[in-house]
Coordinates of C-alpha atoms and ligand atoms in Angstrom, one line a residue:
X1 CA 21.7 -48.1 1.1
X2 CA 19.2 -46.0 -0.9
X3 CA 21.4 -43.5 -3.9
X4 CA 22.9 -40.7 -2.0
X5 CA 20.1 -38.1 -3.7
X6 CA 17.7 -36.3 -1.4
X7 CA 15.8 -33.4 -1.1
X8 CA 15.5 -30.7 1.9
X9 CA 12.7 -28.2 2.7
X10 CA 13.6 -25.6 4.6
X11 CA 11.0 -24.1 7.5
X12 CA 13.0 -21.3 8.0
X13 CA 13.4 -20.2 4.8
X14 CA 9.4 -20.2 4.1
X15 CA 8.8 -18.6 7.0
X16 CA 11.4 -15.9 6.0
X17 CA 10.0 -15.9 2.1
X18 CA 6.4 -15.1 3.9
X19 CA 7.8 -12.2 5.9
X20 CA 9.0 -10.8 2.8
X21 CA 6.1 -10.9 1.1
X22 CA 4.1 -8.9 4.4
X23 CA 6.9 -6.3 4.0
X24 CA 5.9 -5.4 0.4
X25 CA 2.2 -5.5 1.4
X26 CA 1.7 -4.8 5.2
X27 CA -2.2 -3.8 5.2
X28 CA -3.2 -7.0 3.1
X29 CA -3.6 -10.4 3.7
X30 CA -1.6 -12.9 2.1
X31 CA -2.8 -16.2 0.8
X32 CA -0.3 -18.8 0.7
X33 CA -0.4 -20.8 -2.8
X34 CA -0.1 -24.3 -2.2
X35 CA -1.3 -25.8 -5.3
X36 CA 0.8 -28.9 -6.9
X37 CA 1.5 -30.2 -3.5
X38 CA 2.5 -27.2 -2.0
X39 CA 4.7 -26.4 -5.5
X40 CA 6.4 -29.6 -5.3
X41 CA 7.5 -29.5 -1.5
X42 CA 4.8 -31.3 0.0
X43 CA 1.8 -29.2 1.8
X44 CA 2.2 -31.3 4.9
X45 CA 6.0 -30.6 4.8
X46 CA 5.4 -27.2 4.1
X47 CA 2.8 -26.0 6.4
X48 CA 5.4 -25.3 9.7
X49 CA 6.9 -22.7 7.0
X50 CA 3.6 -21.5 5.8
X51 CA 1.2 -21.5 8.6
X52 CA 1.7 -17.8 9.6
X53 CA -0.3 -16.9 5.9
X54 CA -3.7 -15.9 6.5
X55 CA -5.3 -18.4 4.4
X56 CA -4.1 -21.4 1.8
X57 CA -5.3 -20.9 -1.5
X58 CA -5.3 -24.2 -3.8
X59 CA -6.7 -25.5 -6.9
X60 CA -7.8 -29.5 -5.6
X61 CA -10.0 -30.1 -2.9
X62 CA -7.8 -32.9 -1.8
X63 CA -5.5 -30.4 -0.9
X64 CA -7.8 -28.4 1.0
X65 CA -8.8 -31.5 2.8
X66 CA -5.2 -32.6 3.6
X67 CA -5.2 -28.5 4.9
X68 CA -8.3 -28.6 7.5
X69 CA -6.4 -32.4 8.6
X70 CA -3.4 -30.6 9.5
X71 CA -5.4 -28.5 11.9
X72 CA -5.6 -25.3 9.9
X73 CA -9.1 -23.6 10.9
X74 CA -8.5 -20.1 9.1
X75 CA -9.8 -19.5 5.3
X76 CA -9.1 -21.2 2.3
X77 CA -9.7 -20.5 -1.0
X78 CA -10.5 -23.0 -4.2
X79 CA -8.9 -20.9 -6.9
X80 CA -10.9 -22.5 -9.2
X81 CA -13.5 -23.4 -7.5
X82 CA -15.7 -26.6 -7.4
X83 CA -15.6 -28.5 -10.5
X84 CA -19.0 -30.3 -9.7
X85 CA -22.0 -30.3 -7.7
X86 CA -21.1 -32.5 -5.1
X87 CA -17.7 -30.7 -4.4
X88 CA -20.2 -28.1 -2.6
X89 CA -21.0 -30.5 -0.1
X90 CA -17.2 -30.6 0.7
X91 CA -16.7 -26.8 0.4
X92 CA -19.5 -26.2 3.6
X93 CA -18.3 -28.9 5.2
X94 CA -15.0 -27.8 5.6
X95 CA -15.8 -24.2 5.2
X96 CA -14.0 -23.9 2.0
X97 CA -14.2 -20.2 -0.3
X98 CA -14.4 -20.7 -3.6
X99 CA -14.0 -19.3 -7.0
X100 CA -16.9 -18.7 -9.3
X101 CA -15.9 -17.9 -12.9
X102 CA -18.5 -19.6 -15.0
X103 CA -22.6 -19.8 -15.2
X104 CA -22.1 -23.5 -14.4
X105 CA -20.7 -22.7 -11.4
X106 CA -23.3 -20.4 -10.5
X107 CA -25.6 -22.8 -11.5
X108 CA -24.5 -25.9 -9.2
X109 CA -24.5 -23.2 -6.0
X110 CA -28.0 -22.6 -6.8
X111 CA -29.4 -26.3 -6.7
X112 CA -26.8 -27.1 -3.6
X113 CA -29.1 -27.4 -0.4
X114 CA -26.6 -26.0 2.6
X115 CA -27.8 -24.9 6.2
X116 CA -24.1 -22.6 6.0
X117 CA -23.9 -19.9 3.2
X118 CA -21.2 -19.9 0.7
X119 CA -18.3 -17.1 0.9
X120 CA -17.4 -16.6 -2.9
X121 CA -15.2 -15.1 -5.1
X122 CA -16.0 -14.0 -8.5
X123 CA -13.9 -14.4 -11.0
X124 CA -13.2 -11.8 -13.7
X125 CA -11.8 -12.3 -17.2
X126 CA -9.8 -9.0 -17.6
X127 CA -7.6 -10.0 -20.2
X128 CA -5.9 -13.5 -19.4
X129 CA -8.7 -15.2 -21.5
X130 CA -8.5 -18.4 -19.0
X131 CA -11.0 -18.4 -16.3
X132 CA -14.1 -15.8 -15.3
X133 CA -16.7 -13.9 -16.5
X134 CA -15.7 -10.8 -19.1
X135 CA -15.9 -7.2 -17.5
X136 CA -19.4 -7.1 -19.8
X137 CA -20.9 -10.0 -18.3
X138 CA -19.5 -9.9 -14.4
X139 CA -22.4 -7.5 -13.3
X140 CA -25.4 -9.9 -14.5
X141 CA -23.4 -12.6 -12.5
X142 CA -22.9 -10.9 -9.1
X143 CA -26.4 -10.1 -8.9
X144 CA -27.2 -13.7 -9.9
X145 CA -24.6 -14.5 -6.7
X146 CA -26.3 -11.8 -4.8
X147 CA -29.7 -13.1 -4.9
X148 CA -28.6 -16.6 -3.6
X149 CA -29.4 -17.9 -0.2
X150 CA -26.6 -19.9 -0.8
X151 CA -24.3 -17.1 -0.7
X152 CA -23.4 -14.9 2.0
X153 CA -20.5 -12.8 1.3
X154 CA -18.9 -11.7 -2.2
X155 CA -15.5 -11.1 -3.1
X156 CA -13.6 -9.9 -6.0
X157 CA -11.0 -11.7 -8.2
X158 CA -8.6 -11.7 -10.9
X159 CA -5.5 -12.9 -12.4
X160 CA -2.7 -10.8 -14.1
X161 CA -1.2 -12.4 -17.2
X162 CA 2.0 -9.7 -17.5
X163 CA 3.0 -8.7 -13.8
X164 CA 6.5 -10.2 -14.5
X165 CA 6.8 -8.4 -17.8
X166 CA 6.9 -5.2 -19.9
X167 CA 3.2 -5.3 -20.5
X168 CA 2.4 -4.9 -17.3
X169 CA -1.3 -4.6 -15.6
X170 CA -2.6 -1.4 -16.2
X171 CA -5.3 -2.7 -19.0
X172 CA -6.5 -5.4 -16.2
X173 CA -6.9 -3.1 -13.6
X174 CA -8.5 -0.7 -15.7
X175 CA -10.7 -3.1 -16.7
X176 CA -11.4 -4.8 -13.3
X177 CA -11.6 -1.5 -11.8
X178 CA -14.4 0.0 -13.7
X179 CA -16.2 -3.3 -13.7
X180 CA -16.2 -3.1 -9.4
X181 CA -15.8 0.4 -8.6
X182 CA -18.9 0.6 -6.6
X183 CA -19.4 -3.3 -5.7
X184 CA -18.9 -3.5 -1.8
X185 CA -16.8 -6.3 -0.8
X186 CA -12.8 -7.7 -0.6
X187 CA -10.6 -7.7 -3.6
X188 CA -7.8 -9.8 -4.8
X189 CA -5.6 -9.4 -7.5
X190 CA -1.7 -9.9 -7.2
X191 CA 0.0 -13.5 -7.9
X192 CA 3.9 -12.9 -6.6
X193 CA 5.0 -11.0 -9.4
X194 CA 2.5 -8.1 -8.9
X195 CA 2.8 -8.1 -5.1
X196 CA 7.1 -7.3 -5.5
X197 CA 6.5 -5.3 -8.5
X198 CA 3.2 -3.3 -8.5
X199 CA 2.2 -3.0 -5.0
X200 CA 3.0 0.4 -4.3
X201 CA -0.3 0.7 -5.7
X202 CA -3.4 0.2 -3.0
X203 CA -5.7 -1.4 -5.2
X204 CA -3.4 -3.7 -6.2
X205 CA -2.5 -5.1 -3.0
X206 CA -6.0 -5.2 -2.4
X207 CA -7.5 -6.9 0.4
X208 CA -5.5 -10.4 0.3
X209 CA -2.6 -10.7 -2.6
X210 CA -1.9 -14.9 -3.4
X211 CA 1.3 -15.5 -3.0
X212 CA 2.8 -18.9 -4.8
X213 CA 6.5 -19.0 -6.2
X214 CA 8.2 -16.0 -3.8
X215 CA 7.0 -18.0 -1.0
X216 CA 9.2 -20.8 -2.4
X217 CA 12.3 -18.5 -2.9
X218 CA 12.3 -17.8 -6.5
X219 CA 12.0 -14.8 -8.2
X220 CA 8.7 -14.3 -10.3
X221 CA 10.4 -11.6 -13.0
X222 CA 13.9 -14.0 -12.9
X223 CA 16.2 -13.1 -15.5
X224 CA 15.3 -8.7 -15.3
X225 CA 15.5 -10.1 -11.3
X226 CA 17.2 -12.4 -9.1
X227 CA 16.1 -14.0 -5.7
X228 CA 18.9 -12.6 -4.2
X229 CA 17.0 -8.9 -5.4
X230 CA 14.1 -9.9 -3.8
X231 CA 15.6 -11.0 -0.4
X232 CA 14.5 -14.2 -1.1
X233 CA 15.9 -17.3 0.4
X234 CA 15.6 -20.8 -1.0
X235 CA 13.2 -23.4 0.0
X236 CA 13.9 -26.6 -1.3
X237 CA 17.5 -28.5 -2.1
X238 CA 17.8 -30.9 -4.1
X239 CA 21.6 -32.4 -3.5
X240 CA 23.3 -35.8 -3.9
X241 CA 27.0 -37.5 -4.2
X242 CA 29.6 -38.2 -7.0
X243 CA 29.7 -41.5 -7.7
X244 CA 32.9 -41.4 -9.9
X245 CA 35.8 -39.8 -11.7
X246 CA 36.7 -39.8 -14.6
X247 CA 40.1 -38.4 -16.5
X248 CA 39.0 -37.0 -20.1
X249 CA 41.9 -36.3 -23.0
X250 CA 41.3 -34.1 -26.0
X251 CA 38.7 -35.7 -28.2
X252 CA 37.0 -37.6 -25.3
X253 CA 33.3 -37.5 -25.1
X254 CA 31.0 -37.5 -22.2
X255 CA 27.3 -39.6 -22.1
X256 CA 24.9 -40.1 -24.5
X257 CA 24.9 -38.7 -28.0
X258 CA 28.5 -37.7 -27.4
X259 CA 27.2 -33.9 -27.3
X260 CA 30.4 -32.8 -25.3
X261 CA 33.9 -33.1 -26.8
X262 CA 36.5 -32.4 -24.3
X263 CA 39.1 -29.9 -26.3
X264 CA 41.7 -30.8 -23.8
X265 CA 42.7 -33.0 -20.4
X266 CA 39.2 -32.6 -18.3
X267 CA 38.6 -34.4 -14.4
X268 CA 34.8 -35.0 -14.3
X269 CA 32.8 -36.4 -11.9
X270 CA 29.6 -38.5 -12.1
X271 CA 26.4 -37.4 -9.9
X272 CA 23.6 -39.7 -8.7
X273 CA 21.0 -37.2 -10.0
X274 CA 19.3 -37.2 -13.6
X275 CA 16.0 -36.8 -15.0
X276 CA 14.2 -39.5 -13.4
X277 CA 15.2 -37.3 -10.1
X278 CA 13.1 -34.4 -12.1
X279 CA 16.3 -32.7 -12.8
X280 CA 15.9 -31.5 -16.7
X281 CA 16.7 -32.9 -19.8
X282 CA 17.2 -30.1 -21.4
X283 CA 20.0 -28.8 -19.3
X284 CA 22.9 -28.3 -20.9
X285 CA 26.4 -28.3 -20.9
X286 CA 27.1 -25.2 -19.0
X287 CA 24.1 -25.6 -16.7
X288 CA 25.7 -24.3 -12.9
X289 CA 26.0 -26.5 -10.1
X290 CA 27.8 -26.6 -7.0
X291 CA 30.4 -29.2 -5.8
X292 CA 31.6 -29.0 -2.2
X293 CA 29.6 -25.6 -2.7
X294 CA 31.9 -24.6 -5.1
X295 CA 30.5 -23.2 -8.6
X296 CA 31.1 -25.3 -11.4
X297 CA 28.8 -26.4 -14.5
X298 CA 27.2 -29.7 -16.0
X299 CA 29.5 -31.4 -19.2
X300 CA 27.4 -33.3 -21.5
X301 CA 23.8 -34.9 -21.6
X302 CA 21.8 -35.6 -18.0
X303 CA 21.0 -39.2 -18.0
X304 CA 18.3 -40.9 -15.8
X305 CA 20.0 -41.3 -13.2
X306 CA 23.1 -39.3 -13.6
X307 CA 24.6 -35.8 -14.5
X308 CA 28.3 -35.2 -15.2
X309 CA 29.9 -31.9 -14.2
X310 CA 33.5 -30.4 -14.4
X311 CA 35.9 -30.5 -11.8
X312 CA 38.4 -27.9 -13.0
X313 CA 37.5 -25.3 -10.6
X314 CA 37.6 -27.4 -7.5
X315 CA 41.3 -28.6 -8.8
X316 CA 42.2 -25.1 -9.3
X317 CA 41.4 -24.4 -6.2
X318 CA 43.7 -27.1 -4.8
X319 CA 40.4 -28.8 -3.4
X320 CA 39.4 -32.4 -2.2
X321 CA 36.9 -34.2 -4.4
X322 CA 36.1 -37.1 -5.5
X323 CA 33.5 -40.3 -4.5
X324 CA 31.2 -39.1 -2.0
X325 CA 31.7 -35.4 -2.5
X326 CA 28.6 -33.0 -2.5
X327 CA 26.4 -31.9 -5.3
X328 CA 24.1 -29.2 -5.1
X329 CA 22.0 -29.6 -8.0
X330 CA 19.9 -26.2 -6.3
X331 CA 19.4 -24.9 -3.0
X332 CA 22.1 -24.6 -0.2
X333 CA 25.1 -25.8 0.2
X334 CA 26.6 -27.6 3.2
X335 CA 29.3 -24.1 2.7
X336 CA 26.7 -21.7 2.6
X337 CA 26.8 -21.1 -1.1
X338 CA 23.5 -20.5 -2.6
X339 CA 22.4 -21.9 -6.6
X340 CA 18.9 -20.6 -7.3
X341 CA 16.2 -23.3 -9.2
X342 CA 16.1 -20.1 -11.8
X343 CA 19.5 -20.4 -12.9
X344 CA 19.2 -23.8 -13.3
X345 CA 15.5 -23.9 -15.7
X346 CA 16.6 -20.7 -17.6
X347 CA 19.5 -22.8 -19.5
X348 CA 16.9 -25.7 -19.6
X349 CA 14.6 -22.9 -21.1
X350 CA 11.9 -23.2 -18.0
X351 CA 10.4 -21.4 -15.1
X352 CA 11.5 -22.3 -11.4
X353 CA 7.6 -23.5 -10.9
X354 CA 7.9 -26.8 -13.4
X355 CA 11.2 -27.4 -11.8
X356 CA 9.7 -27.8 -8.5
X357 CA 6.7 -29.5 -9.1
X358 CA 8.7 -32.1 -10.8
X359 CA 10.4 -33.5 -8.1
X360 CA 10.2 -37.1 -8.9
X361 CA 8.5 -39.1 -6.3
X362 CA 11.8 -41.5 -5.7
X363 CA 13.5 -38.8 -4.2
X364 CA 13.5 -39.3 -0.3
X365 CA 12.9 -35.6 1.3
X366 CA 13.7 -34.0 4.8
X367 CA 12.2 -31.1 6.3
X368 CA 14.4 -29.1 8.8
Ligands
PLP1 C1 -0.8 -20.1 -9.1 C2 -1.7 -19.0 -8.8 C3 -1.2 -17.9 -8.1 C4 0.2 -17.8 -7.6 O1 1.1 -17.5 -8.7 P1 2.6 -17.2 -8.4 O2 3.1 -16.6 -9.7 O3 3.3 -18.5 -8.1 O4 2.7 -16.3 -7.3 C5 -2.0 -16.8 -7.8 N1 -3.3 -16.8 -8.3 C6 -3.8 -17.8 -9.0 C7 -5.2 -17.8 -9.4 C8 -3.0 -18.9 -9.3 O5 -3.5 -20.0 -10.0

């Protein structure tokens, strides 16, 4: 028998996660992020839950490839766009949009021999300092665009560094504003953090937003927010069996580097999870997670292959557990109960997105 450990994407919930995301922005289109394998889920595993989006966004062209071969015939967008010449020959094949945020890119369009014009979107720098051309500069490179027979349609693009925090976007969007305010053609703007939190605003939501980790059921601004705030429901769970018991004294020690002392008689049980799973190392004792849906926390250092977590509350409750019991390690319980990925990488001091994509490849995952 493989180890009890497996993973669960849930259709419904995606499906639910992309209604959300219309209800905060009903006039725009929403691209559906599915970069790093869908965010770790799998884009073929995904797509049931995703296919009501309007387009896929993505940063590989694998990716878009493994899109079109699922049958998807709408738009889809290389966020970064083509990284060489001959990844044009791809993009009007398959009809792929693409980002343009450097000369080089403008460059390779304009030696690529196509009989089917190029829909673009040009990238603007308006503060994030990672990709596109500076508010100064994007003018000289949408007329170079514009005067392409390469190019049929422009759009308009740019990334928000601070949606999630106190900083905010108003210095982008001043800044991509001006810099567009009379260009005709489609803007977007809004990762998931800008579409719950800023989208009251028209030109914001734009004409598509790009959607990525609310999709997935995690809350872009988590700790100021929770999913639960957001009406988001989870995705992905990631849940396995205890493997053993174990009856601690006072002065007994748990795993590796004998980081946890128990100060007192402690039942503990032993989970076929650790970080060869892509659960963290750093999570520490204290970490929630739920046995036989019930909230408890991890004791001691997660191991490759194992985690140990308390059983007091279980025992208090005058529950049954031991071998075989359910772990949640995030997700949704067989109960019900609900542990977000966010409360589980804040203690590990990380973001719901690296928890996700790090689902190691040894773990055997269902979709329902
Ligand atoms: C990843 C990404 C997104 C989605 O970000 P989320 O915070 O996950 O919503 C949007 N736009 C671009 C350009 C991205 O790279």
């Amino acid at each position: 028998m493989p180890r009890p450990i497996h993973a669960t994407i849930h259709t419904a919930a995606l499906h639910h996660n992309l209604e959300r995301v219309r209800k905060s922005v009903p006039d725009a289109k929403v691209w559906a992020v599915v970069k790093a394998n869908a965010y770790g889920h799998g884009i073929e595993r995904a797509y049931e839950g995703l296919r009501g989006a309007d387009g896929f966004a993505m940063i590989d062209l694998a990716e878009a490839e493994r899109v079109r071969q699922l049958g998807w015939r709408g738009p889809i967008l290389l966020l970064e766009g083509v990284f060489e010449a001959r990844d044009l020959e791809l993009c009007s094949r398959l009809g792929l949009w693409h980002a343009v945020h450097c000369d080089e890119q403008i460059d390779m369009l304009a030696a690529h021999k196509t009989q089917v014009p190029h829909r673009v979107f040009l990238k603007m720098n308006s503060g994030m300092n990672r990709l596109g051309f500076t508010p100064q500069r994007y003018r000289a490179a949408w007329a170079r665009l514009n005067a392409l027979p390469q190019v049929d349609e422009i759009s308009f693009m740019t990334h928000f560094s601070d949606a999630d925090g106190p900083r905010g976007i108003a210095h982008q969007m001043a800044a991509f504003n001006e810099a567009t305010a009379d260009l005709p053609g489609e803007r977007t703007l809004s990762n998931s953090a800008a579409t719950l939190r800023h989208s009251s605003d028209a030109a914001v939501r734009g004409d598509w937003v790009r959607a990525g980790i609310v999709l997935y059921g995690n809350a872009p601004d988590h700790p100021e927010n929770t999913a639960g705030h957001w009406g988001l429901a989870p995705t992905m769970t990631l849940a396995t069996k205890l493997l053993a018991v174990q009856q601690l004294q006072a002065g007994d020690t748990v795993g590796y580097g004998s980081n946890f002392v128990a100060d007192g008689p402690l039942t503990i049980g032993v989970a076929a999870c650790g970080y060869g799973d892509g659960y963290p190392r750093h999570c520490p004792t204290g970490t929630p997670v739920l046995v036989n849906g019930v909230r408890t926390r991890l004791v001691g250092r997660v191991s490759m292959d194992m985690v140990t977590v308390d059983l007091t509350p279980l025992l208090q409750a005058g529950m049954e557990v031991g071998f075989g019991s359910e772990v949640t390690l995030w997700g949704r319980a067989s109960n019900g109960a609900v542990l977000t990925i966010d409360e589980v990488a804040e203690p590990a001091g990380t973001v719901s997105w690296e928890l996700m994509c790090a689902l190691a490849q040894r773990v055997p995952v269902t979709v329902e």
